[in-house]
XYZ file of C-alpha atoms in Angstrom:
774
model
C -25.025 -54.222 -19.840
C -24.087 -57.825 -20.462
C -24.927 -60.802 -18.292
C -22.061 -62.699 -16.687
C -21.575 -66.402 -17.340
C -23.760 -67.657 -14.483
C -24.768 -71.165 -13.592
C -28.076 -70.794 -15.401
C -26.902 -68.625 -18.283
C -25.945 -71.597 -20.374
C -27.558 -74.984 -19.839
C -25.463 -78.125 -19.889
C -27.195 -79.272 -23.055
C -25.995 -76.107 -24.752
C -22.449 -76.585 -23.492
C -22.238 -79.950 -25.191
C -22.658 -78.288 -28.565
C -20.258 -75.389 -27.974
C -16.767 -75.213 -29.335
C -15.204 -72.953 -26.671
C -11.920 -72.558 -28.575
C -13.626 -70.376 -31.182
C -14.073 -67.612 -28.606
C -11.697 -68.456 -25.780
C -8.230 -67.780 -27.123
C -6.206 -66.504 -24.178
C -2.490 -66.909 -23.567
C -1.062 -66.405 -20.092
C -3.862 -64.110 -19.052
C -3.579 -61.745 -22.035
C -6.343 -61.261 -24.590
C -5.487 -62.027 -28.208
C -7.255 -62.140 -31.535
C -9.867 -64.844 -31.863
C -9.012 -67.684 -34.137
C -11.654 -68.595 -36.672
C -10.480 -72.164 -36.894
C -9.243 -74.286 -34.026
C -8.278 -77.893 -33.764
C -10.640 -79.531 -31.278
C -8.247 -82.025 -29.710
C -5.121 -79.863 -29.407
C -7.053 -76.818 -28.209
C -8.878 -78.841 -25.591
C -5.542 -80.047 -24.222
C -4.248 -76.479 -23.762
C -7.587 -75.190 -22.528
C -7.867 -77.533 -19.585
C -4.265 -77.811 -18.423
C -4.391 -77.780 -14.620
C -1.356 -76.340 -12.798
C 0.242 -78.321 -10.015
C -1.026 -77.547 -6.521
C 1.281 -75.240 -4.526
C 3.410 -76.750 -1.795
C 1.742 -75.886 1.513
C 3.727 -72.877 2.835
C 2.712 -73.097 6.499
C 3.382 -75.440 9.385
C 0.858 -78.278 9.520
C 2.064 -81.418 11.305
C 0.813 -84.861 10.401
C -0.880 -85.213 13.792
C -1.935 -81.659 14.586
C -4.092 -82.872 17.504
C -1.035 -84.288 19.261
C 0.909 -81.053 18.748
C -1.978 -78.869 19.969
C -2.264 -81.070 23.047
C 1.474 -80.800 23.743
C 1.343 -77.016 23.478
C -1.593 -76.854 25.894
C 0.157 -79.180 28.343
C 3.339 -77.093 28.288
C 1.357 -73.873 28.728
C -0.088 -75.331 31.945
C 3.310 -76.004 33.498
C 5.924 -73.775 31.831
C 7.646 -70.724 33.272
C 5.969 -67.364 32.508
C 8.822 -66.251 30.222
C 8.349 -69.364 28.055
C 4.675 -68.797 27.254
C 5.137 -66.285 24.440
C 7.149 -68.803 22.408
C 4.506 -71.478 22.955
C 1.712 -69.138 21.869
C 3.753 -68.263 18.780
C 4.079 -71.974 18.020
C 0.315 -72.309 18.488
C -0.198 -69.369 16.119
C 1.867 -71.082 13.427
C -0.143 -74.276 13.812
C -3.510 -72.510 13.555
C -2.217 -70.669 10.509
C -1.405 -73.972 8.851
C -4.924 -75.182 9.672
C -6.427 -72.055 8.104
C -8.034 -70.883 11.368
C -7.689 -67.097 11.016
C -9.567 -66.140 14.165
C -7.704 -68.651 16.332
C -4.305 -67.717 14.954
C -4.877 -64.014 15.724
C -5.952 -64.952 19.253
C -2.733 -66.938 19.744
C -0.599 -64.116 18.363
C -2.283 -61.653 20.714
C -1.521 -63.999 23.624
C 2.110 -64.209 22.488
C 2.276 -60.402 22.493
C 0.666 -60.048 25.918
C 2.906 -62.755 27.427
C 6.108 -61.423 25.885
C 8.758 -61.045 28.562
C 11.335 -58.943 26.723
C 11.321 -55.670 24.839
C 12.297 -57.560 21.702
C 9.310 -59.914 21.963
C 6.899 -57.062 22.691
C 8.073 -55.098 19.678
C 8.143 -58.024 17.249
C 4.853 -59.599 18.316
C 3.168 -56.194 18.494
C 4.219 -55.331 14.948
C 3.190 -58.789 13.773
C -0.215 -58.443 15.405
C -0.725 -55.049 13.789
C -0.023 -56.617 10.412
C -2.416 -59.522 10.961
C -5.209 -57.225 12.138
C -4.949 -54.540 9.505
C -8.390 -53.415 8.419
C -10.009 -53.834 11.851
C -9.731 -50.134 12.674
C -13.306 -49.570 11.480
C -14.691 -51.858 14.185
C -12.766 -49.950 16.831
C -14.060 -46.629 15.478
C -17.658 -47.892 15.482
C -17.335 -49.081 19.066
C -16.101 -45.631 20.053
C -19.232 -44.069 18.534
C -21.225 -46.376 20.829
C -19.309 -45.215 23.875
C -17.285 -48.411 24.149
C -13.636 -49.143 23.521
C -12.883 -52.835 23.155
C -9.166 -53.269 23.574
C -9.136 -56.358 21.408
C -10.188 -54.266 18.391
C -8.327 -51.080 19.299
C -4.865 -50.159 18.059
C -2.006 -52.332 19.251
C -0.242 -50.070 21.748
C 3.175 -51.669 21.999
C 4.652 -49.078 24.338
C 1.993 -49.700 27.003
C 3.128 -53.295 27.290
C 6.833 -52.521 27.644
C 7.206 -52.873 31.395
C 10.711 -54.323 31.167
C 13.478 -52.070 32.484
C 15.993 -51.972 29.665
C 18.292 -49.465 31.323
C 19.640 -51.858 33.920
C 21.286 -55.218 33.699
C 24.024 -54.868 31.122
C 25.961 -52.152 32.983
C 25.724 -54.101 36.227
C 27.051 -57.211 34.523
C 29.974 -55.282 33.035
C 30.908 -53.798 36.398
C 30.777 -57.240 37.989
C 33.017 -58.652 35.293
C 35.516 -55.810 35.631
C 36.094 -56.869 39.245
C 37.166 -60.336 38.108
C 40.658 -61.102 36.857
C 39.846 -63.124 33.752
C 42.228 -63.934 30.893
C 41.601 -62.114 27.609
C 41.905 -65.415 25.746
C 40.061 -68.678 26.055
C 40.788 -72.021 24.435
C 38.110 -74.415 23.184
C 38.655 -78.116 22.794
C 36.953 -79.392 19.642
C 37.607 -83.057 18.981
C 41.338 -83.625 19.263
C 42.258 -80.005 18.655
C 42.493 -76.914 20.861
C 41.567 -73.553 19.346
C 42.569 -70.332 21.096
C 40.098 -67.440 20.738
C 39.628 -63.885 21.985
C 37.213 -64.216 24.910
C 35.322 -60.963 24.329
C 35.139 -61.441 20.558
C 33.536 -64.863 20.995
C 31.287 -63.451 23.743
C 30.056 -60.789 21.338
C 28.622 -63.441 18.983
C 25.502 -64.011 21.089
C 23.848 -63.633 24.478
C 24.418 -67.316 25.366
C 28.154 -67.003 24.673
C 28.297 -63.744 26.612
C 26.621 -65.347 29.606
C 28.825 -68.405 29.411
C 32.082 -66.444 29.228
C 31.270 -63.365 31.324
C 28.396 -64.429 33.558
C 27.990 -66.494 36.708
C 28.698 -69.869 35.117
C 31.638 -72.094 35.879
C 32.945 -71.571 32.346
C 33.174 -67.820 33.021
C 36.322 -68.329 35.098
C 37.762 -71.112 32.912
C 40.494 -70.681 30.338
C 39.813 -74.084 28.734
C 36.314 -75.122 27.626
C 35.293 -78.412 25.980
C 32.911 -77.980 23.014
C 33.390 -81.456 21.560
C 29.766 -82.473 22.127
C 28.259 -79.717 19.986
C 28.578 -81.303 16.531
C 31.118 -78.800 15.255
C 34.397 -79.778 13.579
C 37.761 -78.114 14.313
C 37.706 -76.551 10.845
C 34.214 -75.214 11.444
C 35.058 -73.725 14.824
C 38.231 -72.085 13.458
C 36.003 -70.349 10.912
C 33.702 -69.224 13.742
C 36.672 -67.824 15.635
C 37.853 -66.028 12.487
C 34.374 -64.592 11.993
C 34.355 -63.250 15.555
C 37.522 -61.290 14.694
C 36.739 -60.111 11.146
C 32.932 -60.243 10.830
C 33.110 -62.216 7.577
C 33.347 -65.845 6.473
C 36.116 -67.327 4.346
C 35.551 -69.516 1.298
C 34.699 -72.922 2.696
C 32.637 -75.878 1.478
C 28.817 -75.893 1.741
C 29.047 -78.723 4.272
C 31.175 -76.613 6.620
C 28.818 -73.660 6.128
C 25.840 -75.822 7.053
C 27.740 -77.112 10.081
C 28.401 -73.520 11.182
C 24.802 -72.598 10.505
C 23.514 -75.347 12.795
C 25.957 -74.245 15.489
C 24.892 -70.595 15.064
C 21.254 -71.607 15.434
C 22.000 -73.508 18.597
C 23.872 -70.631 20.240
C 21.655 -67.833 18.817
C 24.509 -66.182 16.861
C 22.338 -64.001 14.652
C 25.125 -62.232 12.695
C 26.836 -65.533 12.051
C 23.545 -67.112 10.945
C 22.877 -64.282 8.524
C 26.369 -64.540 7.051
C 25.975 -68.308 6.550
C 22.587 -67.866 4.946
C 23.904 -65.304 2.454
C 26.978 -67.370 1.709
C 24.946 -70.496 1.016
C 22.520 -68.579 -1.155
C 25.394 -67.296 -3.276
C 26.504 -70.881 -3.923
C 23.202 -71.841 -5.593
C 23.743 -71.438 -9.328
C 21.615 -74.277 -10.690
C 18.678 -76.493 -9.875
C 21.097 -79.283 -9.017
C 22.751 -77.049 -6.424
C 19.360 -76.195 -4.948
C 18.442 -79.865 -4.549
C 21.796 -80.780 -3.031
C 21.761 -77.891 -0.574
C 18.150 -78.571 0.360
C 18.968 -82.186 1.103
C 21.979 -81.131 3.158
C 19.871 -78.599 5.047
C 17.396 -81.294 5.988
C 20.068 -83.810 6.918
C 21.862 -81.218 9.060
C 18.592 -80.044 10.632
C 19.140 -76.481 9.394
C 15.972 -74.392 9.579
C 17.288 -71.285 7.792
C 17.719 -72.674 4.289
C 14.544 -74.699 4.570
C 12.409 -72.171 6.440
C 10.280 -70.885 3.570
C 9.227 -74.270 2.243
C 10.478 -76.898 4.715
C 10.427 -74.990 9.084
C 13.181 -78.450 9.999
C 11.511 -81.813 10.716
C 8.369 -80.680 8.869
C 7.103 -83.588 6.817
C 5.904 -81.254 4.087
C 9.650 -80.973 3.388
C 9.303 -84.129 1.334
C 6.959 -82.276 -1.036
C 9.602 -79.661 -1.737
C 12.321 -82.249 -2.189
C 10.134 -84.335 -4.485
C 9.291 -81.297 -6.629
C 12.969 -80.419 -6.927
C 13.874 -84.017 -7.678
C 11.266 -84.144 -10.420
C 12.729 -80.974 -11.950
C 16.082 -82.766 -12.073
C 14.427 -85.577 -13.972
C 14.219 -88.045 -11.080
C 10.498 -88.706 -11.254
C 10.670 -92.241 -9.894
C 12.794 -91.017 -6.992
C 10.122 -88.375 -6.223
C 7.385 -91.039 -6.336
C 9.376 -93.268 -3.974
C 9.916 -90.343 -1.560
C 6.177 -89.835 -1.181
C 5.549 -93.577 -0.988
C 7.978 -93.876 1.909
C 6.127 -91.123 3.781
C 2.740 -92.742 3.139
C 3.985 -96.065 4.483
C 5.679 -94.587 7.565
C 2.836 -92.486 9.051
C -0.935 -92.367 9.180
C -1.351 -90.953 5.661
C -3.136 -87.699 4.915
C -4.857 -86.563 1.755
C -2.111 -84.198 0.631
C 0.399 -87.065 0.550
C -1.590 -88.967 -2.060
C -2.226 -85.727 -3.954
C 1.495 -85.033 -4.022
C 2.396 -88.572 -5.127
C -0.131 -88.364 -7.958
C 2.082 -85.748 -9.629
C 4.712 -88.404 -10.314
C 2.575 -91.087 -11.947
C 0.068 -91.316 -14.794
C -3.111 -93.068 -15.839
C -5.009 -95.241 -13.399
C -2.360 -94.856 -10.688
C -2.750 -91.098 -10.721
C -6.537 -91.311 -10.680
C -6.434 -93.772 -7.764
C -4.120 -91.528 -5.731
C -6.371 -88.524 -6.292
C -9.468 -90.491 -5.309
C -7.678 -91.493 -2.101
C -6.653 -87.867 -1.525
C -10.297 -86.769 -1.768
C -11.412 -89.571 0.524
C -8.954 -88.514 3.237
C -9.273 -84.759 2.714
C -12.235 -83.655 0.584
C -11.226 -79.989 0.958
C -8.249 -80.343 -1.431
C -9.165 -78.591 -4.696
C -6.563 -80.044 -7.070
C -8.057 -83.580 -7.303
C -11.442 -82.188 -8.401
C -9.782 -79.916 -10.950
C -7.633 -82.714 -12.368
C -10.566 -85.106 -12.678
C -12.661 -82.386 -14.320
C -9.853 -81.643 -16.777
C -9.474 -85.339 -17.612
C -13.206 -85.620 -18.263
C -13.102 -82.537 -20.497
C -10.333 -84.143 -22.554
C -12.772 -86.975 -23.179
C -15.432 -84.416 -24.252
C -17.559 -85.424 -21.248
C -18.737 -81.919 -20.335
C -21.551 -82.921 -18.003
C -19.301 -85.149 -15.893
C -16.585 -82.459 -15.811
C -19.049 -79.851 -14.568
C -20.423 -82.300 -12.006
C -16.901 -82.869 -10.662
C -16.276 -79.146 -10.199
C -19.750 -78.717 -8.700
C -18.872 -81.330 -6.052
C -16.430 -78.969 -4.361
C -18.285 -75.758 -5.144
C -21.214 -77.221 -3.241
C -19.356 -76.680 0.032
C -16.273 -74.573 -0.687
C -15.933 -71.315 -2.604
C -12.717 -72.259 -4.405
C -11.865 -69.419 -6.773
C -9.542 -71.580 -8.840
C -12.510 -73.831 -9.567
C -14.627 -70.854 -10.644
C -11.993 -69.612 -13.060
C -10.856 -71.263 -16.279
C -7.181 -72.179 -16.684
C -5.454 -72.436 -20.082
C -2.075 -72.401 -21.813
C -0.241 -72.999 -18.521
C -1.465 -69.602 -17.265
C -4.417 -68.350 -15.315
C -7.346 -66.604 -16.912
C -8.761 -64.256 -14.310
C -12.505 -64.182 -13.873
C -12.658 -60.584 -15.121
C -10.873 -61.508 -18.368
C -13.000 -64.593 -18.917
C -16.094 -62.481 -18.398
C -14.875 -60.021 -21.046
C -14.620 -62.894 -23.482
C -18.025 -64.414 -22.869
C -20.192 -61.377 -22.196
C -21.035 -60.772 -25.847
C -22.402 -64.298 -26.113
C -25.187 -63.799 -23.557
C -28.233 -61.579 -23.704
C -28.602 -58.179 -22.076
C -30.566 -57.910 -18.859
C -32.430 -54.861 -17.672
C -32.482 -53.960 -13.994
C -35.922 -55.537 -13.753
C -34.561 -58.695 -15.406
C -31.783 -58.795 -12.836
C -34.237 -58.631 -9.957
C -36.284 -61.376 -11.572
C -33.179 -63.554 -12.010
C -32.078 -62.845 -8.434
C -35.522 -63.798 -7.146
C -35.455 -67.069 -9.110
C -32.023 -68.032 -7.785
C -32.923 -67.002 -4.261
C -36.059 -69.139 -4.475
C -34.046 -72.172 -5.589
C -31.375 -71.605 -2.891
C -28.695 -71.012 -5.519
C -26.266 -68.806 -3.622
C -23.480 -68.773 -6.227
C -25.970 -67.897 -8.961
C -27.350 -65.114 -6.757
C -23.837 -63.720 -6.270
C -23.387 -63.629 -10.029
C -26.553 -61.608 -10.556
C -25.668 -59.164 -7.785
C -22.226 -58.637 -9.330
C -23.877 -57.602 -12.592
C -26.275 -55.278 -10.783
C -23.361 -53.588 -9.018
C -22.003 -52.538 -12.405
C -25.134 -50.511 -13.115
C -26.201 -47.227 -11.576
C -28.395 -49.018 -9.062
C -28.111 -48.172 -5.381
C -25.066 -50.162 -4.303
C -25.474 -50.172 -0.525
C -28.324 -52.667 -0.412
C -26.656 -54.826 -3.091
C -23.390 -55.073 -1.176
C -25.428 -55.949 1.907
C -27.178 -58.805 0.057
C -23.776 -59.907 -1.229
C -22.478 -60.100 2.335
C -25.392 -62.344 3.367
C -24.715 -64.729 0.493
C -20.994 -64.856 1.259
C -21.761 -65.706 4.871
C -23.913 -68.617 3.727
C -21.051 -69.748 1.484
C -18.689 -69.764 4.485
C -16.622 -66.767 3.355
C -16.713 -64.566 6.492
C -13.818 -62.279 5.559
C -15.244 -61.561 2.109
C -18.657 -61.047 3.715
C -17.212 -58.439 6.082
C -15.564 -56.618 3.165
C -18.921 -56.502 1.387
C -20.614 -55.216 4.525
C -18.039 -52.452 4.815
C -18.635 -51.566 1.150
C -22.361 -51.432 1.891
C -21.653 -48.877 4.630
C -19.375 -46.936 2.288
C -22.064 -46.771 -0.442
C -25.045 -46.096 1.808
C -27.080 -43.232 0.362
C -28.690 -42.083 3.633
C -27.642 -41.804 7.255
C -30.268 -44.249 8.516
C -29.154 -46.812 5.931
C -25.502 -46.362 6.946
C -26.409 -46.909 10.599
C -28.049 -50.222 9.727
C -24.902 -51.501 8.002
C -22.752 -50.325 10.905
C -25.080 -52.251 13.190
C -24.597 -55.421 11.164
C -20.810 -54.962 11.208
C -20.902 -54.771 14.996
C -23.377 -57.665 15.250
C -21.253 -59.925 13.039
C -18.152 -59.235 15.143
C -19.910 -60.245 18.352
C -21.027 -56.833 19.613
C -24.796 -57.411 19.793
C -25.601 -54.598 22.207
C -23.748 -52.053 20.079
C -25.490 -53.404 16.965
C -28.792 -52.938 18.769
C -27.844 -49.355 19.576
C -27.155 -48.611 15.896
C -30.530 -50.097 14.919
C -32.319 -47.840 17.396
C -30.469 -44.772 16.092
C -31.568 -45.674 12.570
C -35.206 -46.139 13.608
C -35.158 -42.750 15.321
C -34.302 -41.187 11.978
C -36.641 -43.294 9.850
C -38.598 -46.486 10.364
C -37.432 -49.082 7.846
C -37.659 -52.817 7.357
C -33.870 -53.213 7.553
C -33.580 -51.324 10.861
C -36.391 -53.266 12.562
C -34.960 -56.510 11.206
C -31.506 -55.722 12.644
C -32.989 -54.717 15.988
C -34.938 -57.962 16.205
C -31.823 -60.043 15.431
C -29.599 -58.145 17.861
C -32.180 -58.220 20.641
C -32.731 -61.964 20.222
C -28.994 -62.634 20.598
C -28.186 -60.078 23.281
C -30.346 -61.661 25.998
C -31.532 -65.121 27.009
C -34.540 -63.656 28.790
C -37.669 -65.441 27.417
C -39.702 -62.278 27.900
C -37.750 -60.718 25.041
C -39.505 -63.037 22.589
C -42.645 -60.908 22.581
C -40.548 -57.818 21.853
C -38.775 -59.603 18.992
C -42.131 -60.652 17.559
C -43.453 -57.100 17.678
C -40.291 -55.823 15.966
C -40.644 -58.321 13.122
C -44.307 -57.393 12.776
C -43.276 -53.740 12.555
C -40.725 -54.704 9.908
C -43.445 -56.328 7.804
C -45.397 -53.062 7.825
C -42.462 -51.122 6.359
C -41.480 -51.167 2.687
C -37.914 -52.285 2.170
C -35.492 -49.425 1.862
C -34.476 -48.341 -1.657
C -37.977 -48.962 -3.069
C -38.107 -45.599 -4.815
C -40.427 -43.959 -7.240
C -39.585 -44.548 -10.867
C -38.670 -48.186 -10.390
C -40.566 -50.774 -12.396
C -43.325 -52.823 -10.819
C -41.179 -55.956 -11.287
C -38.275 -54.442 -9.328
C -40.520 -53.280 -6.498
C -42.433 -56.556 -6.304
C -39.328 -58.755 -6.246
C -37.494 -56.629 -3.684
C -40.520 -56.485 -1.437
C -41.144 -60.210 -1.837
C -37.615 -61.151 -0.769
C -37.551 -59.018 2.361
C -41.120 -59.952 3.335
C -40.322 -63.648 3.089
C -37.239 -63.211 5.288
C -39.308 -61.454 7.932
C -42.069 -64.075 7.786
C -39.553 -66.890 8.131
C -37.854 -65.315 11.141
C -41.165 -64.401 12.735
C -42.227 -68.018 12.329
C -39.087 -69.148 14.171
C -39.873 -66.859 17.090
C -43.450 -68.150 17.222
C -42.145 -71.731 17.320
C -39.785 -70.890 20.191
C -42.745 -69.447 22.073
C -44.917 -72.493 21.395
C -47.355 -70.589 19.129
C -47.392 -73.262 16.437
C -50.522 -72.091 14.568
C -49.140 -68.590 14.111
C -45.775 -70.055 13.095
C -47.421 -72.282 10.482
C -49.265 -69.263 9.035
C -45.973 -67.380 8.682
C -44.244 -70.268 6.915
C -47.204 -70.928 4.597
C -47.329 -67.259 3.605
C -43.581 -67.312 2.972
C -43.955 -70.381 0.778
C -46.636 -68.612 -1.251
C -43.979 -66.126 -2.330
C -41.479 -68.909 -3.098
C -39.287 -68.723 -0.014
C -38.103 -72.320 -0.245
C -36.336 -72.289 3.132
C -39.731 -71.900 4.810
C -40.267 -75.638 4.180
C -37.762 -76.281 6.964
C -39.698 -74.154 9.449
C -42.984 -75.763 8.498
C -41.407 -79.200 8.891
C -40.402 -78.258 12.414
C -43.998 -77.258 13.165
C -45.239 -80.635 11.885
C -42.663 -82.428 14.016
C -43.676 -80.533 17.149
C -47.247 -81.574 16.399
C -46.030 -85.203 16.437
C -46.474 -85.611 12.679
C -43.059 -86.903 11.569
C -44.416 -88.062 8.209
C -45.573 -84.547 7.296
C -42.253 -83.131 8.498
C -40.363 -85.629 6.317
C -42.479 -84.737 3.286
C -41.968 -81.028 3.864
C -38.188 -81.428 3.910
C -38.380 -83.577 0.782
C -40.008 -80.626 -0.989
C -37.100 -78.410 0.066
C -34.567 -80.976 -1.176
C -36.299 -81.027 -4.556
C -36.270 -77.233 -4.844
C -32.908 -76.288 -3.343
C -29.791 -76.093 -5.490
C -27.618 -76.360 -2.377
C -29.422 -78.934 -0.259
C -26.898 -80.540 2.105
C -28.491 -78.785 5.074
C -31.940 -79.941 3.900
C -30.839 -83.586 3.898
C -29.331 -83.101 7.357
C -32.538 -81.640 8.728
C -34.706 -84.305 7.072
C -32.639 -86.992 8.782
C -34.267 -85.961 12.071
C -37.722 -86.926 10.787
C -37.210 -90.531 9.663
C -36.236 -93.958 10.966
C -32.634 -95.011 11.540
C -32.003 -96.516 8.098
C -33.326 -93.486 6.235
C -31.483 -91.226 8.671
C -28.259 -93.032 7.864
C -28.874 -92.656 4.117
C -29.657 -88.942 4.431
C -26.566 -88.261 6.494
C -24.371 -90.179 4.052
C -25.762 -87.884 1.359
C -24.929 -84.862 3.528
C -21.311 -85.993 3.811
C -21.114 -86.468 0.056
C -22.540 -83.004 -0.620
C -20.732 -81.165 2.167
C -18.045 -83.141 4.011
C -17.379 -80.158 6.290
C -20.705 -80.533 8.103
C -19.916 -82.075 11.496
C -23.252 -83.521 12.632
C -23.296 -86.606 10.333
C -19.946 -87.844 11.681
C -21.085 -87.354 15.267
C -24.384 -89.150 14.630
C -22.771 -92.132 12.939
C -20.170 -92.351 15.705
C -22.875 -92.257 18.385
C -24.802 -95.068 16.662
C -21.635 -97.171 16.493
C -20.930 -96.474 20.138
C -24.458 -97.574 21.085
C -23.768 -100.808 19.215
C -20.584 -101.300 21.294
C -18.387 -100.764 18.246
C -15.980 -98.444 20.044
C -13.100 -98.656 17.546
C -15.380 -97.955 14.586
C -16.988 -95.033 16.448
C -13.618 -93.439 17.174
C -12.499 -94.071 13.590
C -15.604 -92.255 12.289
C -14.737 -89.154 14.301
C -11.068 -89.417 13.373
C -12.018 -89.454 9.688
C -13.308 -85.891 9.974
C -10.750 -84.657 12.510
C -8.007 -85.363 9.957
C -9.125 -82.366 7.888
C -11.291 -80.327 10.271
C -10.167 -79.008 13.661
C -13.608 -79.003 15.262
C -14.251 -78.598 18.972
C -17.352 -80.829 18.999
C -15.602 -83.683 17.199
C -12.663 -83.534 19.607
C -15.004 -83.330 22.593
C -16.958 -86.427 21.558
C -13.820 -88.404 20.731
C -12.354 -87.494 24.111
C -15.531 -88.781 25.788
C -15.312 -92.025 23.792
C -11.679 -92.498 24.802
C -12.612 -91.909 28.432
C -15.397 -94.497 28.142
C -13.002 -97.100 26.732
C -10.441 -96.396 29.448
C -7.827 -94.807 27.171
C -6.981 -91.963 29.538
C -3.972 -90.643 27.602
C -5.892 -90.408 24.330
C -8.800 -88.707 26.110
C -6.431 -86.237 27.748
C -4.797 -85.503 24.384
C -8.149 -84.676 22.761
C -9.228 -82.570 25.763
C -6.064 -80.502 25.593
C -6.325 -80.053 21.830
C -9.967 -78.967 22.157
C -9.080 -76.464 24.885
C -6.474 -74.996 22.555
C -9.377 -74.264 20.199
C -11.643 -72.893 22.963
C -9.947 -72.472 26.374
C -13.215 -71.442 28.056
C -15.553 -74.201 26.866
C -17.348 -75.282 30.048
C -18.144 -78.918 29.161
C -14.633 -79.386 27.809
C -13.086 -78.005 30.987
C -15.205 -80.389 33.097
C -14.210 -83.400 30.990
C -10.562 -82.350 31.073
C -10.630 -82.029 34.856
C -12.252 -85.453 35.227
C -9.857 -87.171 32.816
C -6.825 -85.396 34.254
C -7.605 -86.794 37.691
C -7.246 -90.324 36.286
C -3.952 -89.722 34.486
C -1.379 -92.292 35.540
């Protein structure tokens, strides 16, 4: 068994002396023969070529807060039949923001509020697609005697309460009683076009209602359509289509004109015919650019839907890319510059413009992109590649580590070369023979070392290697899920947890993993039930640990604290599961050490909550003796509660020195120092992990206390640009209310309630602000 290329497998000093081209010869993801001689400069260039970032494929408006607020406002006042469309719009927005849980909630609301059979069927099928893989949760709930509808199968038929048998026949009978001419003439500009009334009516429901319903036009033989942006030539083609079902050979401009008209009047067959016809006209890149520009100018959503959804400012990215392909690089640069100067710029705009310039200008744009949106991965990758070209390996690694410190970006973990992508599995095949073999005992030792230094990515690497051996996989997948949760990868964590259940070797072990699956999806009581079932079969550390966690979260009753403490004490008496005979002393010791430290740390937290500070301190000190670095944080809290801020500060400093990922340690230490040091620590937190919300809120509160209202709001806005966070929106709404800006406060309240419609404090603020709306 070979060791993977982990963070500690090769020190930076060693990397400086390596010539990676001698053993990394990969072309477009395929392995080839190694070259014994490689030119350093040319190979480096191909090795570190970074592909352009993809154009964002989902709807994400420049001011998403404003759009969320508008949706919420319309939902409060719209007709019931209009709500499904608004929830669908909300779904698209949350999808663009990357909020998976919120987007599924919105899609479910769209399905439940659907007013027609068509909406119920489409939204139901869509929801089934988005929620594929959740059947296990529903099955587990059934075994607990509970059926949560939100996790059960999407039963479309149960929601179809619309009577589809009536309506159309009644309308036909009503129309048969009227003496209406078979033909109807439409005035378009200066021309009059005679059409077959029923053929035109068959194009769409709006036309049918207009010509055969209860409208004034239904009894008219002459109708004026001059105000609908259609030319006489275009409408003659529409009339011809109503008779033949096909379109004649006309210019792209006329087709786009018809397409816009078809969109407006919901003529689906006509829209589809236009779309196909336009697609057949694209025979070159030049055609694509011209048609795309026409589509945008004519406000046509069909041609632009996949990369542009009409009026979407990301459209400029697509146009600029196409323009660059045509050789108009300066034109592409100017396109992005015009956007940047016309709106409050976002990070992606500078990232996109950087593609059309070189040298210092490109570097400056990417620095600005990171400043405005530190979650964008391309700027880090480009800067790292540029530093590698200069043979500055340490700086290149530091640049990649900046983003990996707070975001598990796979493209940053994988090496890219020769304009293609080298998958992690292929890269591992290449490097595995250059690192030493590890035994199972070695793996546990390495995992213990990384766990002690709070190196979650390194720990994942070791676990991956262990999973390739014959070791018991259930407990390893479970540990993997915990690490992925800490790295903010909840979906991957749930997959690992499900794999742990799948690979459990005993029934009581399987029940524990099922309990964690239920606990992590918000079903604490059912998770507690699974833990008790496991304990009834066999007492184990994992089962007691789960029961303690689930019990602590399932009730706010303070009396439960003593029960939680006793459960954790029982857990400490049990050996961790999978400690079997035949394992080496090193394996047993390291496994037992890890689980014991976790129990001690959690027991210490319970003692603190109960005010038993001496017992809590003993737990944390014992955990520290077995190198559980996170116990420094608990001990610091004990010192603080004993009114010893200096000792608390020193304790957190020890954690900062030990932890590989220490943004949270800096944040916690900021609570134990004076304002200047607090400010410095929180600035460090933002540098290490810009997604952590507390530093922005603290800085904004300090500015507000100093009567610097504009600066305080700007501090919150800085984070809101790239993170849709309820707490940030709540605080900014309160600041706006304080400064008397009622409309801005109301906007933030509505946007926040789109994120969490049941948030009590937000509802109270919204009600108060709404009463002052002019």
